[in-house]
Amino acid sequence: MRWVGPTVVVAALLVPLIPAGGYQQYVVQVATFVLINAAAALAWDIQARTGQLSLAPAAFFGLGAYAYTMAALRGVPLPVAFLLGPLVAGAVSLGLGVVTLRLHGLYFAIATLAFAEVVKVIFKELPLDLTGGAVGLTAPPLLGGHQTGLYYLGLCVLLLVVAASLAIRHSRLHYAFTAIRQGELTARVLGVPVVRTKLLAFALSAALTGMVGAYATSRLFFVIPEDTFGIGLSVTALATAIFGGVYTTAGPVLGAIILRSLEEGLRLVLREGYLAVYGVILMLVILYLPGGLVSLWNRRSRDAAGGD
């Protein structure tokens, strides 16, 4: 099924050319948010492959967003400011990872959640001329704010995250991540440097999430602590990856395409209470399809191979 990936990329390239009449901008806007959700979910999934449940994506997303905005507002060229997003998020994650990655399970999840909340409070309380306080800042748009150009930039961001995921999948890191997830003691017996490998996964995931944050901010044109560091982003990334299928490259991307499209479709049909229906569908898939949507594809492929 090697044709699936190129087909999806070609379809994504053609989205701005869809003849949607007066809904053209709306279609491109929804597609852009699909790209953002997919990139954030896949970046979260990369660190999850070591078995750690991080609730800090919102913190790294926000750090990337603020790094871009604060640098751009102080005259730093926009491409350089954009690169500061992943650099700042990755650097901060190294410090956090050194302290927290020896924790396991619920303790690690709580520590990362607390970190995200602390960062949010800090950015709200810093001087107004630095972060804008609770009101936030207006972010300079990349590419002059051109919607189609920003859509294609978002596609490049997603493809970069996909490339990182595939590179890991086809390297020894994939086996190291899997061994750690199966059991740290076993991984150590196999010669895997557990803490160092988890730190690498954590920092790479954070840097990619910071890049997504910088991009999203250049598309949304503002940053506000309450929204930019909101726990909702972490939960969305986690739910999207689980819905599509964790520990895979296709799963989070597929999950973002379906969930975001489903949400927009339900919003148009059921203006009141659409989130309740959306939540029930999400819950049913997670409950009755633990491997996510990609498990249906894998099952079908195995059946076809058996039939042959």
XYZ file of C-alpha atoms in Angstrom:
308
model
C 0.000 0.000 0.000
C 2.863 2.370 -0.808
C 0.498 4.532 -2.847
C -1.481 5.732 0.191
C 1.079 8.260 1.460
C 1.773 9.961 -1.906
C -1.966 10.027 -2.637
C -2.700 11.801 0.640
C 0.081 14.338 -0.030
C -1.236 15.058 -3.541
C -4.766 15.451 -2.146
C -3.441 17.862 0.489
C -1.654 19.902 -2.200
C -4.915 20.237 -4.146
C -7.060 21.431 -1.209
C -6.705 25.190 -1.994
C -7.737 24.446 -5.585
C -11.061 22.820 -4.644
C -13.859 24.784 -6.322
C -15.876 25.503 -3.175
C -17.352 28.829 -4.284
C -18.029 31.118 -1.359
C -16.744 28.460 1.068
C -13.239 28.432 -0.412
C -11.604 30.276 2.492
C -13.529 28.171 5.008
C -12.294 24.922 3.420
C -8.672 26.116 3.476
C -9.060 27.285 7.085
C -10.433 23.918 8.235
C -7.696 22.096 6.308
C -5.078 24.296 7.995
C -6.366 23.348 11.441
C -6.284 19.686 10.389
C -2.584 20.137 9.589
C -1.941 21.775 12.976
C -3.804 19.054 14.882
C -2.090 16.274 12.940
C 1.398 17.715 13.505
C 0.778 18.267 17.247
C -0.671 14.764 17.705
C 2.161 13.071 15.812
C 4.778 15.061 17.751
C 3.137 13.877 21.010
C 3.081 10.296 19.739
C 6.868 10.299 19.186
C 7.577 10.667 22.908
C 4.691 8.347 23.807
C 6.510 5.511 22.020
C 8.796 5.241 25.051
C 5.735 4.549 27.212
C 5.653 7.970 28.893
C 2.320 9.817 29.099
C 3.266 13.469 28.805
C 0.671 16.200 29.416
C 3.141 18.968 28.595
C 2.483 19.505 24.844
C 0.550 22.683 25.652
C 3.623 24.090 27.435
C 5.938 23.411 24.482
C 3.324 24.629 21.997
C 3.016 27.850 23.983
C 6.772 28.296 24.386
C 7.223 27.949 20.633
C 4.387 30.390 20.000
C 5.702 32.990 22.457
C 9.318 32.601 21.324
C 8.262 33.363 17.758
C 5.988 36.270 18.700
C 8.309 37.959 21.204
C 11.298 37.709 18.877
C 9.352 38.918 15.837
C 7.958 41.917 17.739
C 11.529 42.913 18.666
C 12.679 43.073 15.075
C 14.111 39.595 14.599
C 13.574 38.474 10.977
C 10.462 36.302 10.836
C 12.178 33.133 9.515
C 14.729 33.363 12.348
C 11.969 34.020 14.893
C 10.129 30.986 13.554
C 13.183 28.783 14.129
C 13.421 30.036 17.722
C 10.108 28.279 18.472
C 11.433 24.712 18.277
C 14.815 25.711 19.720
C 13.341 27.251 22.878
C 10.826 24.423 23.377
C 13.532 21.777 22.857
C 15.966 23.485 25.226
C 13.369 23.840 28.003
C 12.304 20.211 27.561
C 15.861 19.045 28.219
C 15.803 20.718 31.641
C 12.344 19.371 32.425
C 13.225 15.907 31.168
C 16.343 15.615 33.323
C 14.184 16.254 36.395
C 11.035 14.281 35.523
C 11.947 11.382 33.227
C 12.912 9.163 36.143
C 9.258 9.281 37.194
C 6.825 6.741 35.810
C 3.167 6.456 34.903
C 0.797 8.749 36.732
C 3.603 10.592 38.544
C 5.225 11.631 35.260
C 1.862 12.681 33.802
C 1.087 14.843 36.852
C 4.558 16.411 36.805
C 4.232 17.410 33.137
C 0.693 18.710 33.692
C 1.912 20.808 36.616
C 4.759 22.162 34.489
C 2.318 23.314 31.808
C 0.188 25.099 34.397
C 3.222 26.742 36.011
C 4.465 28.039 32.663
C 1.015 29.453 31.914
C 0.902 31.321 35.222
C 4.438 32.668 34.719
C 3.579 34.082 31.302
C 0.424 35.684 32.709
C 2.337 37.348 35.529
C 5.386 38.572 33.603
C 5.537 42.333 32.800
C 3.022 43.514 30.217
C 5.677 44.934 27.907
C 7.344 41.512 27.786
C 4.542 38.963 27.292
C 1.422 41.131 27.249
C 0.242 39.544 30.509
C -3.173 37.880 30.499
C -4.157 39.812 27.354
C -1.312 38.341 25.315
C 0.372 39.682 22.194
C -0.446 40.182 18.540
C 1.744 37.914 16.423
C 3.196 39.141 13.107
C 1.976 36.857 10.303
C 4.368 34.874 8.165
C 4.117 35.216 4.370
C 2.204 38.455 4.815
C -0.755 36.508 6.233
C -1.560 35.019 2.803
C -3.998 32.211 3.610
C -3.019 29.820 0.813
C 0.686 30.392 1.426
C 0.220 29.707 5.135
C -1.696 26.534 4.309
C 1.222 25.215 2.265
C 3.641 26.253 5.025
C 1.500 24.237 7.435
C 1.705 21.275 5.083
C 5.511 21.596 5.121
C 5.465 21.633 8.949
C 3.378 18.449 9.017
C 5.582 16.738 6.431
C 8.642 17.588 8.536
C 7.054 15.931 11.580
C 6.077 12.932 9.422
C 9.657 12.701 8.134
C 10.980 12.698 11.721
C 8.503 9.957 12.670
C 9.421 7.805 9.655
C 13.145 8.327 10.268
C 12.698 6.993 13.799
C 10.541 4.124 12.557
C 13.306 2.976 10.218
C 16.177 3.355 12.662
C 17.458 1.576 15.760
C 15.683 4.189 17.865
C 12.383 2.512 17.037
C 13.551 -0.701 18.697
C 14.997 1.229 21.635
C 11.705 3.104 22.150
C 9.731 -0.143 21.900
C 12.030 -1.947 24.329
C 11.655 0.842 26.907
C 7.893 0.791 26.497
C 7.802 -2.966 27.020
C 9.881 -2.731 30.188
C 12.819 -0.590 31.280
C 14.609 -3.482 32.988
C 14.492 -5.523 29.785
C 15.686 -2.514 27.793
C 18.685 -2.078 30.117
C 19.551 -5.769 29.748
C 19.511 -5.259 25.987
C 21.984 -2.390 26.353
C 19.571 0.502 25.788
C 20.551 3.724 27.658
C 17.052 4.219 29.036
C 17.147 7.740 30.495
C 19.172 9.160 27.599
C 16.839 7.598 25.028
C 13.723 8.862 26.803
C 15.281 12.329 27.012
C 15.976 12.271 23.275
C 12.369 11.315 22.499
C 11.057 13.955 24.908
C 13.238 16.757 23.490
C 12.520 15.853 19.865
C 8.793 15.766 20.566
C 8.961 19.115 22.377
C 10.957 20.793 19.600
C 8.486 19.597 16.968
C 5.566 20.769 19.134
C 7.280 24.149 19.556
C 7.570 24.413 15.773
C 3.842 23.682 15.467
C 3.167 26.392 18.067
C 5.250 28.961 16.163
C 3.436 28.092 12.960
C -0.041 28.130 14.521
C 0.633 31.538 16.053
C 1.729 32.980 12.724
C -1.600 31.696 11.364
C -3.811 32.821 14.260
C -2.017 36.183 14.654
C -2.114 36.260 18.478
C -0.966 34.506 21.647
C -2.915 34.449 24.934
C -1.610 32.463 27.949
C -5.022 30.999 28.804
C -5.477 29.579 25.293
C -1.925 29.065 24.070
C -0.912 27.077 27.167
C -4.392 25.590 27.668
C -4.641 21.941 28.747
C -7.102 21.449 25.899
C -4.244 21.303 23.412
C -2.531 18.476 25.306
C -5.790 16.546 25.595
C -6.580 17.055 21.906
C -3.146 15.807 20.833
C -3.471 12.757 23.068
C -7.059 11.963 21.996
C -6.262 12.427 18.301
C -3.309 10.040 18.459
C -5.296 7.411 20.382
C -8.283 7.776 18.035
C -6.127 7.234 14.957
C -3.705 4.733 16.472
C -0.739 5.340 18.770
C 2.871 4.390 18.049
C 2.313 4.833 14.319
C 2.917 7.615 11.815
C -0.375 7.246 9.963
C -2.583 7.019 13.071
C -2.328 10.590 14.429
C -2.593 12.049 10.917
C -5.660 9.937 10.122
C -7.151 10.803 13.496
C -6.724 14.546 12.879
C -8.290 14.365 9.410
C -11.363 12.495 10.642
C -11.841 14.194 14.021
C -11.430 17.753 12.739
C -13.664 17.106 9.708
C -16.215 15.393 11.942
C -16.216 18.295 14.386
C -16.776 20.851 11.626
C -19.491 18.704 10.007
C -21.335 18.258 13.298
C -21.019 21.979 14.030
C -22.829 22.772 10.777
C -25.590 20.193 11.338
C -26.004 20.511 15.114
C -25.178 24.025 16.208
C -26.290 23.168 19.754
C -24.838 20.123 21.433
C -22.539 19.056 18.607
C -19.678 18.610 21.073
C -21.731 16.012 22.985
C -22.170 13.893 19.837
C -18.533 14.399 18.947
C -17.485 13.280 22.426
C -19.655 10.154 22.313
C -18.187 9.099 18.937
C -14.667 9.699 20.226
C -15.368 7.724 23.398
C -16.891 4.763 21.516
C -13.907 4.450 19.177
C -11.434 4.618 22.059
C -13.426 2.044 24.071
C -14.100 -0.489 21.335
C -11.087 0.053 19.075
C -8.062 0.253 21.408
C -5.623 0.116 18.504
C -7.260 3.122 16.850
C -8.527 3.394 13.309
C -5.274 2.134 11.784
C -5.882 -1.219 13.479
C -8.832 -1.718 11.099
C -6.485 -1.180 8.174
C -3.871 -3.544 9.624
C -6.534 -6.191 10.299
C -7.798 -5.932 6.726
C -4.233 -6.272 5.373
C -3.648 -9.393 7.486
C -6.933 -10.894 6.295
C -6.000 -10.184 2.684
C -2.585 -11.768 3.178
C -4.220 -14.795 4.794
C -6.639 -15.055 1.892
C -3.776 -15.095 -0.546
